Tab-separated table of C-alpha atoms in Angstrom:
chain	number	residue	atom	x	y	z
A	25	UNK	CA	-24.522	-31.907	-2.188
A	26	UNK	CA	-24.772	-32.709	-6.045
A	27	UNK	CA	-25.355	-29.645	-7.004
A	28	UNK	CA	-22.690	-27.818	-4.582
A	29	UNK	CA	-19.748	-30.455	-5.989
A	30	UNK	CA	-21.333	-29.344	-9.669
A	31	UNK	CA	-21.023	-25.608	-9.087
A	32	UNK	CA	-17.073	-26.761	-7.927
A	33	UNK	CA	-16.538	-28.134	-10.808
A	34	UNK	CA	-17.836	-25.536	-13.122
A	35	UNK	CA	-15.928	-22.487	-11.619
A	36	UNK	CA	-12.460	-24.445	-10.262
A	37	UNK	CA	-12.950	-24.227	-6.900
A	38	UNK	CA	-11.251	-26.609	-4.748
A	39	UNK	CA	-11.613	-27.929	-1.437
A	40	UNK	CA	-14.572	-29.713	0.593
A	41	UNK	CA	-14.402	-28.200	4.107
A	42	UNK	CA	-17.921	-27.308	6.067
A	43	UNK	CA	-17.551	-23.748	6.000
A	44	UNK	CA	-16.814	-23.516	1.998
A	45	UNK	CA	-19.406	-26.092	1.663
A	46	UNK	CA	-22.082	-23.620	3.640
A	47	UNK	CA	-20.524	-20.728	1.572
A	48	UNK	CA	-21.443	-22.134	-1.484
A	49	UNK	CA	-24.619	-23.545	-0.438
A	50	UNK	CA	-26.017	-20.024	0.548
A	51	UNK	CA	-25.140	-18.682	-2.740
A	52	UNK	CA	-26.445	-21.411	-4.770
A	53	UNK	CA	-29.821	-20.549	-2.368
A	54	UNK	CA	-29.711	-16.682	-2.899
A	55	UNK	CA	-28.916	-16.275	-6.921
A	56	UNK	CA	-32.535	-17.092	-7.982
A	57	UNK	CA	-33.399	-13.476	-5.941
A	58	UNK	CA	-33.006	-10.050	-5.780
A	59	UNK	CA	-31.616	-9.725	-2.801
A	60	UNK	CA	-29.118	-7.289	-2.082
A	61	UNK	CA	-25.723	-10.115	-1.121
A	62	UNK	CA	-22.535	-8.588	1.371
A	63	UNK	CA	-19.660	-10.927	0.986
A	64	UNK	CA	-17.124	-10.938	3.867
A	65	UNK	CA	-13.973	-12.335	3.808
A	66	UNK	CA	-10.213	-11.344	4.029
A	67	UNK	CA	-8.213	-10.643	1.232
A	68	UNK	CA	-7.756	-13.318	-1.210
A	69	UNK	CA	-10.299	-15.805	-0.762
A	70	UNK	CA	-11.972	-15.530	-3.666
A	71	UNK	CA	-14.913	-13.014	-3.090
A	72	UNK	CA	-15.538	-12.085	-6.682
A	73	UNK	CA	-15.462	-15.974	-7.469
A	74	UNK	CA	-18.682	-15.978	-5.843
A	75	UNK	CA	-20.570	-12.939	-7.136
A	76	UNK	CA	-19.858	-14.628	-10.194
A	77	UNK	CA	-21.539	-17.734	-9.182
A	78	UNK	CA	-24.305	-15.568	-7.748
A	79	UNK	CA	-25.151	-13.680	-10.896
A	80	UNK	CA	-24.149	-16.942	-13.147
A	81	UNK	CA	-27.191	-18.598	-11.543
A	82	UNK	CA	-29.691	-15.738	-11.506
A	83	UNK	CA	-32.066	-15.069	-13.768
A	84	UNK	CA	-30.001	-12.130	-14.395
A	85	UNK	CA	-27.528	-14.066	-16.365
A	86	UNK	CA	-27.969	-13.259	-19.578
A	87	UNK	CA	-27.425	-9.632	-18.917
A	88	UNK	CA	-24.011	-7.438	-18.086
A	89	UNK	CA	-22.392	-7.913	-15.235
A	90	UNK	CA	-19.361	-5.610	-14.147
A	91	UNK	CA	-17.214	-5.763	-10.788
A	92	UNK	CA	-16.044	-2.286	-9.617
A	93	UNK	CA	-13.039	-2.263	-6.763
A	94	UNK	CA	-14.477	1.291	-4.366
A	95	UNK	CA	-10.553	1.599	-3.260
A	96	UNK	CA	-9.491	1.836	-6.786
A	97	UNK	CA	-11.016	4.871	-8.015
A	98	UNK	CA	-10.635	8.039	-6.382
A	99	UNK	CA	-12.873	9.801	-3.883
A	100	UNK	CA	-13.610	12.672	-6.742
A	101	UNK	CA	-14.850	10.662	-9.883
A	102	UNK	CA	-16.664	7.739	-7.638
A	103	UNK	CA	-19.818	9.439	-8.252
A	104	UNK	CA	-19.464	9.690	-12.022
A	105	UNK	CA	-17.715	6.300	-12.529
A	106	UNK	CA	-21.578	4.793	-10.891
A	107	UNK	CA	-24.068	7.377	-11.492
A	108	UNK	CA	-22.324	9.302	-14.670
A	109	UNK	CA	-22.227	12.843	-15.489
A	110	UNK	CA	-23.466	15.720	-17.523
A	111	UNK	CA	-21.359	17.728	-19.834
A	112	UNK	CA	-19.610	20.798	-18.418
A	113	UNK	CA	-20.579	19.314	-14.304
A	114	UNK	CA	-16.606	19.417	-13.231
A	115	UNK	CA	-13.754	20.252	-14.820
A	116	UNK	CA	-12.667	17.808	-17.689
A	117	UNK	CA	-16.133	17.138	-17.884
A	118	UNK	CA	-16.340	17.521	-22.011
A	119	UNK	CA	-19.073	15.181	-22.592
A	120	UNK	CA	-21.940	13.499	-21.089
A	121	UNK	CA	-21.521	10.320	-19.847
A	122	UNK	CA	-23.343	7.402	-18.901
A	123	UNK	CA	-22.134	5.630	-15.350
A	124	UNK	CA	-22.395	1.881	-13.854
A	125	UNK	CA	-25.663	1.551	-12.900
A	126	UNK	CA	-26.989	2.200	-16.225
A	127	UNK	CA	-25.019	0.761	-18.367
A	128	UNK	CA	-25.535	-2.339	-16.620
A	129	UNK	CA	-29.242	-1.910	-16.378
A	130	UNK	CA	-30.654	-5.471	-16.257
A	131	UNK	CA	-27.594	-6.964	-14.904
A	132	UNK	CA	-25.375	-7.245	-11.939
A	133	UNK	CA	-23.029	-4.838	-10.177
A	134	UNK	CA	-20.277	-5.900	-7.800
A	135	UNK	CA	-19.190	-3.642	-5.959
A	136	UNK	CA	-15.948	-4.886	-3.646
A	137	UNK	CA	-14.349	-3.209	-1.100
A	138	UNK	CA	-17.745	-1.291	-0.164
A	139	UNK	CA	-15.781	-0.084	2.840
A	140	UNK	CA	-13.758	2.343	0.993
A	141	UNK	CA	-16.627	3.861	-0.107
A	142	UNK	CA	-16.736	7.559	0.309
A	143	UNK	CA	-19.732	8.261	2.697
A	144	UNK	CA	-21.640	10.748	0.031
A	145	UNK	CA	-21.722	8.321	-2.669
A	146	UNK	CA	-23.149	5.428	0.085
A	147	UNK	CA	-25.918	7.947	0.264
A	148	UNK	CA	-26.601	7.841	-3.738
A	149	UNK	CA	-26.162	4.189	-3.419
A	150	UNK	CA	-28.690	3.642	-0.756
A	151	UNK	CA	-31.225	5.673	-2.754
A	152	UNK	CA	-30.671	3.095	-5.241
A	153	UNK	CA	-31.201	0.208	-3.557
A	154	UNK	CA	-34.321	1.724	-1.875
A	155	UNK	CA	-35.805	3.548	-4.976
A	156	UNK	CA	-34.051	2.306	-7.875
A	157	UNK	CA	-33.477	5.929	-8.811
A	158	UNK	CA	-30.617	8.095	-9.473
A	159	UNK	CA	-29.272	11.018	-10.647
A	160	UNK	CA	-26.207	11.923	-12.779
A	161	UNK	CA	-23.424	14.334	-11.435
A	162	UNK	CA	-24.643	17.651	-12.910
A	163	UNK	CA	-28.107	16.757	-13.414
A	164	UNK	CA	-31.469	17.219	-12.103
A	165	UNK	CA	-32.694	14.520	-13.852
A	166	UNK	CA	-34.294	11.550	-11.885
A	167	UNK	CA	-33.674	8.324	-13.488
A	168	UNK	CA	-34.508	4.430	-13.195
A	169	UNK	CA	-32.471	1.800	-13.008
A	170	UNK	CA	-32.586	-1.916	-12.588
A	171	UNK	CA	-29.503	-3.637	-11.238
A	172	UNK	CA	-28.873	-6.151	-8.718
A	173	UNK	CA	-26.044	-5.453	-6.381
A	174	UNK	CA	-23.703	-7.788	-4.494
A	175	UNK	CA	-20.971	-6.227	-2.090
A	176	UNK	CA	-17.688	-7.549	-0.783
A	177	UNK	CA	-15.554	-6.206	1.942
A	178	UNK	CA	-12.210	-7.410	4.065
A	179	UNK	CA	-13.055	-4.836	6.856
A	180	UNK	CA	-15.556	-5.269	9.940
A	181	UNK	CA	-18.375	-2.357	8.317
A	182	UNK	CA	-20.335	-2.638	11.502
A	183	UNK	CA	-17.046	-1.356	13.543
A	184	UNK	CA	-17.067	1.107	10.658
A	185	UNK	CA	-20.523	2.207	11.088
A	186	UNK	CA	-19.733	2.530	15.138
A	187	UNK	CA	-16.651	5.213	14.345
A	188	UNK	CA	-18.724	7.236	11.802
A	189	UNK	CA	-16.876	5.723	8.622
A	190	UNK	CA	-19.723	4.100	7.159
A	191	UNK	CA	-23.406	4.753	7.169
A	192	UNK	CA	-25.490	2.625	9.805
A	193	UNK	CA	-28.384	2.583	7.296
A	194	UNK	CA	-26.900	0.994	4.717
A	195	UNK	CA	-24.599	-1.522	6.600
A	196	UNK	CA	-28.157	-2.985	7.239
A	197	UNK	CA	-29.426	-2.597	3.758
A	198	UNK	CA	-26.581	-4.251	2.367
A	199	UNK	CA	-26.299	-6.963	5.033
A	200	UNK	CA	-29.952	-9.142	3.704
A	201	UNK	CA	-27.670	-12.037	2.913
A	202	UNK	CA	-24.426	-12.025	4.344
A	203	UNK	CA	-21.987	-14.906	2.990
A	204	UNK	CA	-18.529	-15.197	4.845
A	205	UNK	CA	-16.050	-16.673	3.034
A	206	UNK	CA	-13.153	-18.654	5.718
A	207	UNK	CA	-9.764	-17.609	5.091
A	208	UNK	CA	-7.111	-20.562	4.115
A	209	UNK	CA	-5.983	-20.931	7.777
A	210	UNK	CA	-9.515	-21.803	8.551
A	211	UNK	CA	-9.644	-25.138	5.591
A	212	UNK	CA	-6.515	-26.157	6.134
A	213	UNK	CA	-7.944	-29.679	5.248
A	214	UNK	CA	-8.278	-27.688	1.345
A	215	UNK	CA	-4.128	-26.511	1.663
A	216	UNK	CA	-2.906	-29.910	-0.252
A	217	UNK	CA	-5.281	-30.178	-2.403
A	218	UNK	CA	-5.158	-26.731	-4.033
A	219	UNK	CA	-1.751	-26.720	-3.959
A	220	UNK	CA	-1.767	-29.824	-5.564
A	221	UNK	CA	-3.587	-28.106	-8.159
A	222	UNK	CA	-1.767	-25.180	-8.632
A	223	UNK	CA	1.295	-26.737	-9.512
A	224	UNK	CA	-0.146	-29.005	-11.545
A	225	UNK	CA	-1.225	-26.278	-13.441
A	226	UNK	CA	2.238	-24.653	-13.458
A	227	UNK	CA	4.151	-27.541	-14.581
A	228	UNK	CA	1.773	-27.770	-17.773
A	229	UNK	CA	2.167	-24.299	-18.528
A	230	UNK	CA	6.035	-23.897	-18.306
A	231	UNK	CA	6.888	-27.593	-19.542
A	232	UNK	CA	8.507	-28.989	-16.328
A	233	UNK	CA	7.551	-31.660	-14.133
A	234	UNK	CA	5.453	-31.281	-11.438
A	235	UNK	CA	6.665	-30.881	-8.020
A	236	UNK	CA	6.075	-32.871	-4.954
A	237	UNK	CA	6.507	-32.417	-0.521
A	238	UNK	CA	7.848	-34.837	1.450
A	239	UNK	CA	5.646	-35.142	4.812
A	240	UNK	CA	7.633	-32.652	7.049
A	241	UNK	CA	7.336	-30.075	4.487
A	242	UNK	CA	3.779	-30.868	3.855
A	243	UNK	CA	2.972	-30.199	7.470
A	244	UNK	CA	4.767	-26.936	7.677
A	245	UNK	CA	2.423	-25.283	4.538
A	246	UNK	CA	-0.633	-27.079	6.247
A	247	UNK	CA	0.210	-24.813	9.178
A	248	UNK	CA	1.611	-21.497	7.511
A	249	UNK	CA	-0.915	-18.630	8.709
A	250	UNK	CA	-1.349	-17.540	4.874
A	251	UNK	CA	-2.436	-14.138	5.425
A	252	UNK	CA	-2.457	-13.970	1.684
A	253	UNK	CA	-5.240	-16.414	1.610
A	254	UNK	CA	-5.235	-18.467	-1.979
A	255	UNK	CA	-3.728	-15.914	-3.688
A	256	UNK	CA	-0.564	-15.956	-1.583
A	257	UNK	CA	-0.676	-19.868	-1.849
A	258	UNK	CA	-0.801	-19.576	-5.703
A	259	UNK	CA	1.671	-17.054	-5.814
A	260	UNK	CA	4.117	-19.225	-3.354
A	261	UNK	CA	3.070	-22.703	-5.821
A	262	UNK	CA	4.343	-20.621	-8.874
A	263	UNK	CA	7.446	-19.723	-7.808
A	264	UNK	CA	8.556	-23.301	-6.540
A	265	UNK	CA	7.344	-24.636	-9.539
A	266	UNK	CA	9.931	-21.994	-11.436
A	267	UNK	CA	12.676	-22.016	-8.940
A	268	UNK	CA	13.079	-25.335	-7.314
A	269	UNK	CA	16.068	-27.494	-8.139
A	270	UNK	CA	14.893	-30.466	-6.635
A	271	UNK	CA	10.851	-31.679	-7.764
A	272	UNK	CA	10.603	-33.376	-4.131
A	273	UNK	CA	10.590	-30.346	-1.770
A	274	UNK	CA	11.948	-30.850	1.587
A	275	UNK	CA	11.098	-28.780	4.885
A	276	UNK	CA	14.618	-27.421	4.563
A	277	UNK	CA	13.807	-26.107	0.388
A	278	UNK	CA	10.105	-25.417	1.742
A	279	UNK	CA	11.811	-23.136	4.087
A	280	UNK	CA	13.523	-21.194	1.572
A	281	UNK	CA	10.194	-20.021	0.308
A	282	UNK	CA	8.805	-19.042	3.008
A	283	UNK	CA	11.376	-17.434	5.282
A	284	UNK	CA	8.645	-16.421	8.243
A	285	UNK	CA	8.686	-20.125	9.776
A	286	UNK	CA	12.074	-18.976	10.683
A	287	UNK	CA	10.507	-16.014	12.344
A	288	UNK	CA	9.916	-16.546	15.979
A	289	UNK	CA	8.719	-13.412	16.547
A	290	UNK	CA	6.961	-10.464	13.801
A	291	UNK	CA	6.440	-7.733	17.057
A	292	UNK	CA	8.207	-4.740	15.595
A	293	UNK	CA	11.397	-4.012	17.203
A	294	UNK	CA	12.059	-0.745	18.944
A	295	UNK	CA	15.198	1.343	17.459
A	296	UNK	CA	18.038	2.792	20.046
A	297	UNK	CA	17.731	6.461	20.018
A	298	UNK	CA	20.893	7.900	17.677
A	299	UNK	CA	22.814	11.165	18.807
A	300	UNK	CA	22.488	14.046	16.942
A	301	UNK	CA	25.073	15.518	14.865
A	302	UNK	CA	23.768	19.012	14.616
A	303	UNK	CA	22.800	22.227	16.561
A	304	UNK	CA	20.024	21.153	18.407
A	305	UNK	CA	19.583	21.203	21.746
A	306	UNK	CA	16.787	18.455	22.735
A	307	UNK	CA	18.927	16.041	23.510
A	308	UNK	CA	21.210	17.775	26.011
A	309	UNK	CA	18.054	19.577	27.727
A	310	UNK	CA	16.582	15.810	28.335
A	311	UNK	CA	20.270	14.856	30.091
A	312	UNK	CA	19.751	18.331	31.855
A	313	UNK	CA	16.069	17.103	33.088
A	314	UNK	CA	17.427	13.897	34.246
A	315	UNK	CA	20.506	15.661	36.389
A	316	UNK	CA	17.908	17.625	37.811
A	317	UNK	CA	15.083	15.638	38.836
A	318	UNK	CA	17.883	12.778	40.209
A	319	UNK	CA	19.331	15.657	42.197
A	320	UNK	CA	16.136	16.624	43.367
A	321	UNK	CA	15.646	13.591	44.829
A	322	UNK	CA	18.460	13.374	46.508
A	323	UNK	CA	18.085	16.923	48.221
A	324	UNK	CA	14.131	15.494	48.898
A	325	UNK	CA	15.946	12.479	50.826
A	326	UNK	CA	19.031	14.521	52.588
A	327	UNK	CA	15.435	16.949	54.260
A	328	UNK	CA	13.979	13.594	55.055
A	329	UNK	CA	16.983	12.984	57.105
A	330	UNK	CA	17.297	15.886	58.403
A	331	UNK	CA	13.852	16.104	59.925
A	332	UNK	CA	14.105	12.897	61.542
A	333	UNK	CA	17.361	13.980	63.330
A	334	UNK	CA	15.150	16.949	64.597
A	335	UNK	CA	12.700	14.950	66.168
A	336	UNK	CA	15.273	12.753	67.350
A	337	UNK	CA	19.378	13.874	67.841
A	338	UNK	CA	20.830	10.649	68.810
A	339	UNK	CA	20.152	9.541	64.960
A	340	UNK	CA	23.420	11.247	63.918
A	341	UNK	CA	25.726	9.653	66.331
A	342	UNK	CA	23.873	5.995	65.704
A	343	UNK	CA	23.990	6.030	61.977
A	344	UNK	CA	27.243	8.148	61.443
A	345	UNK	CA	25.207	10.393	59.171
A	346	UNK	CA	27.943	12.711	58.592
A	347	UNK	CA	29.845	9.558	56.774
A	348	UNK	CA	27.087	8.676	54.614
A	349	UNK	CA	27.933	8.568	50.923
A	350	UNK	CA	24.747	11.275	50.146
A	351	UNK	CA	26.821	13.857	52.574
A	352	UNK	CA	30.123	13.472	50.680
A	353	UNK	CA	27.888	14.015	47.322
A	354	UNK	CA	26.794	17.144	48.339
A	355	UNK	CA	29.324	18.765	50.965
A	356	UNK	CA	32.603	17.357	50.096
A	357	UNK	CA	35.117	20.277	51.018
A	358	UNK	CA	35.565	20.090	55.100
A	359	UNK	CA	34.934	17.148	57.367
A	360	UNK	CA	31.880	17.710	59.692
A	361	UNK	CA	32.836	16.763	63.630
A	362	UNK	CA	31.104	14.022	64.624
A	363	UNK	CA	29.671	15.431	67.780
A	364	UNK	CA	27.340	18.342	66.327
A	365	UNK	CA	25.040	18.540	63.603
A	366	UNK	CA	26.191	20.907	61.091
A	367	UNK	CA	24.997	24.629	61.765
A	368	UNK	CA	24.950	24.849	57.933
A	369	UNK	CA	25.076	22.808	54.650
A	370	UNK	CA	24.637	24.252	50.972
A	371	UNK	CA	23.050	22.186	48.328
A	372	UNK	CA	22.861	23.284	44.467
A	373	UNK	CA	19.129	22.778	44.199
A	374	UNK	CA	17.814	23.564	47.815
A	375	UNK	CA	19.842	25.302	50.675
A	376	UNK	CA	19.230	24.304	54.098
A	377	UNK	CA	19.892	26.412	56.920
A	378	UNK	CA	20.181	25.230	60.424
A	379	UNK	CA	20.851	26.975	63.438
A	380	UNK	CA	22.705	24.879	66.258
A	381	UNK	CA	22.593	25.257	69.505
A	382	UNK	CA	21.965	23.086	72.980
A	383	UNK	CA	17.997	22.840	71.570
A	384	UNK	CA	17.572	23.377	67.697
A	385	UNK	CA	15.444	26.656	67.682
A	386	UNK	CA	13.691	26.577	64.119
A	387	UNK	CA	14.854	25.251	60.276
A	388	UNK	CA	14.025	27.887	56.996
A	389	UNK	CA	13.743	26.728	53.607
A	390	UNK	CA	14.463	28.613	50.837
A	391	UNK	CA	12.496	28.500	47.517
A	392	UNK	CA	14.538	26.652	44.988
A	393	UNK	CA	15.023	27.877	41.674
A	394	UNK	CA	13.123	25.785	38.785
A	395	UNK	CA	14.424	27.604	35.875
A	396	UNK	CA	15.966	24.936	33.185
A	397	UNK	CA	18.347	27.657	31.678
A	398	UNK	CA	19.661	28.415	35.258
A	399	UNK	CA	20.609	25.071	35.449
A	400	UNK	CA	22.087	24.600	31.946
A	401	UNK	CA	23.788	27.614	32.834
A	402	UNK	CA	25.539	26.270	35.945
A	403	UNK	CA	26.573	22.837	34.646
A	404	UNK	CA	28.288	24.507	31.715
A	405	UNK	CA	30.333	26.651	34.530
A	406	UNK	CA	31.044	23.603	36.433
A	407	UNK	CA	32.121	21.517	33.257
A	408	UNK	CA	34.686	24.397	32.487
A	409	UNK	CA	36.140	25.138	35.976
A	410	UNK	CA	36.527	21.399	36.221
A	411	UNK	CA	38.439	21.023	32.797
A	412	UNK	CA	40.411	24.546	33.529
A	413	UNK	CA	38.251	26.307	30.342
A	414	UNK	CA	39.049	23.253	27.786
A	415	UNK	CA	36.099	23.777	25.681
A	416	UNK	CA	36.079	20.292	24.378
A	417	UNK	CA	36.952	18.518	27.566
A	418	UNK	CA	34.054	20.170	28.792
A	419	UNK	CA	31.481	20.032	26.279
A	420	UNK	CA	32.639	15.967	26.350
A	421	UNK	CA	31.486	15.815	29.734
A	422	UNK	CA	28.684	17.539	29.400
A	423	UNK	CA	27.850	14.968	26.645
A	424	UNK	CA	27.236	17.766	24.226
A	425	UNK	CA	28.746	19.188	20.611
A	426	UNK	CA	32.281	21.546	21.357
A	427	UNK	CA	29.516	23.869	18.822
A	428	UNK	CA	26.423	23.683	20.852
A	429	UNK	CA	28.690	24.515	24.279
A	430	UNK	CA	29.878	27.806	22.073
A	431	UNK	CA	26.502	28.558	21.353
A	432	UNK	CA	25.685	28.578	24.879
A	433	UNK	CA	28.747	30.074	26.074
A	434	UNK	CA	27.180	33.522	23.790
A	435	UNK	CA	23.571	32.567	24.479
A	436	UNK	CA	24.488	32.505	28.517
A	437	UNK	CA	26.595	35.418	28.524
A	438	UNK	CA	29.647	33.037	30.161
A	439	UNK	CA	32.964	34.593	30.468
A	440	UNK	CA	35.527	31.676	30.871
């Protein structure tokens, strides 16, 4: 435990809960090795802090020791940036030069976010940690190297390995010592105490007194979700230090600084569509689908009906059938007596044809037409017998541009 509270103390790290505590302990254990380290953790915990400590007790220590971010440098120099390159290999490639791993020779290499490593340079990388050999870009030139490396990632590489992003081979190879870091949410015993810290810190740098929380507003950052990790909870101690009226922060100030306790919800809210302006079409066709399939329905109920009076007559005279509000939708123009069923009924999607006599003989149906533009077609002829040919009445009710219901008058061929 001595020598965990000393390594603290030499590279400022605050806090004393178990799973820091292990964290440290199983670097402490591994930096006398070789062994290739993975560091896991999300981002802003500190990862680099401890390939630092790693390489600061090695035996290594004495020699170079450089940390390289994989998402930083682009997918087409990766290889050159590690493994350099020979004059004349690519384009812009005026000189030789030497890369990472052997310029470092002797020393340490830490490589973070390993993820975003592209999967032909985790090939080259794997040969080194196998072989200790590599080759420059350009060059068929074998050549040795010595260099330990320690990895860091935010991401779950095993997923990665299971999707194809990231080779299964060297997941394993990398993964001889894994150290996971907990995020900030996960010490929240350690939350007062660095923040404590930090604005110590603060208030000697910019001359001001240091600030303090009352309780409430100490529970509230005890219990923020800091998906920043540290870094966010620097950040945030900074700018109270520089912006806070008041040195004894209540909840209410705490609040101001960190407007997502306010927040009772962060699920994405879905927009409400907004009507188009212009030419297109789309949005009237999907109005058109609904009047169709809702009339469809309809017709599919008024057969339903239908049949059951066929299989049974004294239906109509029990239920008034003729009065029913789905009769007057479709076959408003004369009343139908109540002591017959009707010998025939037109619908606008499916006619029906019955024959009446003492005994019903036989129904027909007739194939319905499915064509969209047919029925675009006859709403728009509807729309502008209704309104008497008022263009924009009509193209109101149809819910559509007075331009797009001109377009279709030509495109249709409509004669008003």
């Amino acid at each position: 435990m001595d020598n965990i509270q000393s390594i603290k103390n030499r590279f400022g790290i605050i806090g004393n809960s178990p799973a820091l505590n292990y964290a440290l302990q199983v670097a402490a254990q591994v930096s006398n090795t070789d062994l290739t380290v993975l560091i896991v953790g999300e981002s802003g915990v500190g990862k680099e802090v401890f390939s630092n400590i790693i390489h600061s007790l090695s035996a290594r220590k004495h020699n170079p020791f450089i940390a390289v971010n994989c998402g930083a440098i682009p997918e087409g120099t990766i290889d050159s940036e590690l493994f350099g390159h020979e004059k004349g290999s690519f384009t812009g490639a005026v000189d030789s030069r030497k890369g990472y791993f052997e310029t470092v020779n002797g020393g340490t290499i830490f490589l973070d976010e390993i993820g975003e490593m592209p999967l032909g340079t985790q090939a080259r990388l794997l040969r080194v940690l196998e072989t200790g050999e590599f080759i420059r870009v350009g060059s068929s030139k074998v050549q040795k190297t010595d260099v330990r490396v320690i990895t860091a990632t935010n991401r779950d590489l095993l997923d990665h390995t299971q999707q194809g992003k990231f080779r299964e081979d060297l997941y394993y190879r990398l993964n001889t010592v894994p150290i996971r870091v907990p995020s900030l949410r996960d010490r929240k015993e350690d939350i007062p105490l660095l923040f404590r810290k930090f604005c110590v810190d603060f208030s000697e740098r910019y001359k001001t007194p240091s600030i303090q929380l009352d309780d409430e507003a100490r529970n509230i950052l005890v219990n923020y979700p800091w998906r920043g990790n540290v870094r966010e909870l620097k950040n945030m101690a900074e700018q109270i230090s520089v912006l806070a009226q008041d040195k004894l922060i209540t909840a209410q100030e705490l609040r101001r600084f960190l407007p997502e306790v306010n927040e009772p919800s962060r699920l994405p809210m879905i927009a409400a569509p907004q009507a188009k302006s212009n030419g297109d079409f789309s949005n009237e066709r999907d109005i058109l689908y609904k009047l169709f399939f809702d009339m469809k329905k309809d017709v599919t109920e008024l057969k339903k009906m239908f049949f059951d009076i066929l299989q049974n007559p004294n239906i109509a005279h029990a239920s008034n059938f003729q009065d029913s509000h789905l009769m007057h939708n479709f076959h408003p123009q004369p009343e139908v007596s109540t002591t017959a069923v009707p010998t025939a009924i037109s619908s606008p999607q499916q006619p029906i044809i019955l024959q009446e006599s003492n005994k019903i003989d036989h129904h027909e149906e007739v194939e319905e037409t499915l064509s969209i533009a047919d029925k675009e077609k006859e709403l728009i002829v509807k729309a502008l017998k209704k309104h008497k040919g008022k263009r924009k009445d009509a193209a109101l009710d149809l819910g559509i541009s007075e331009r797009t219901l001109y377009r279709k008058l030509k495109e249709y061929n409509i004669n008003e």
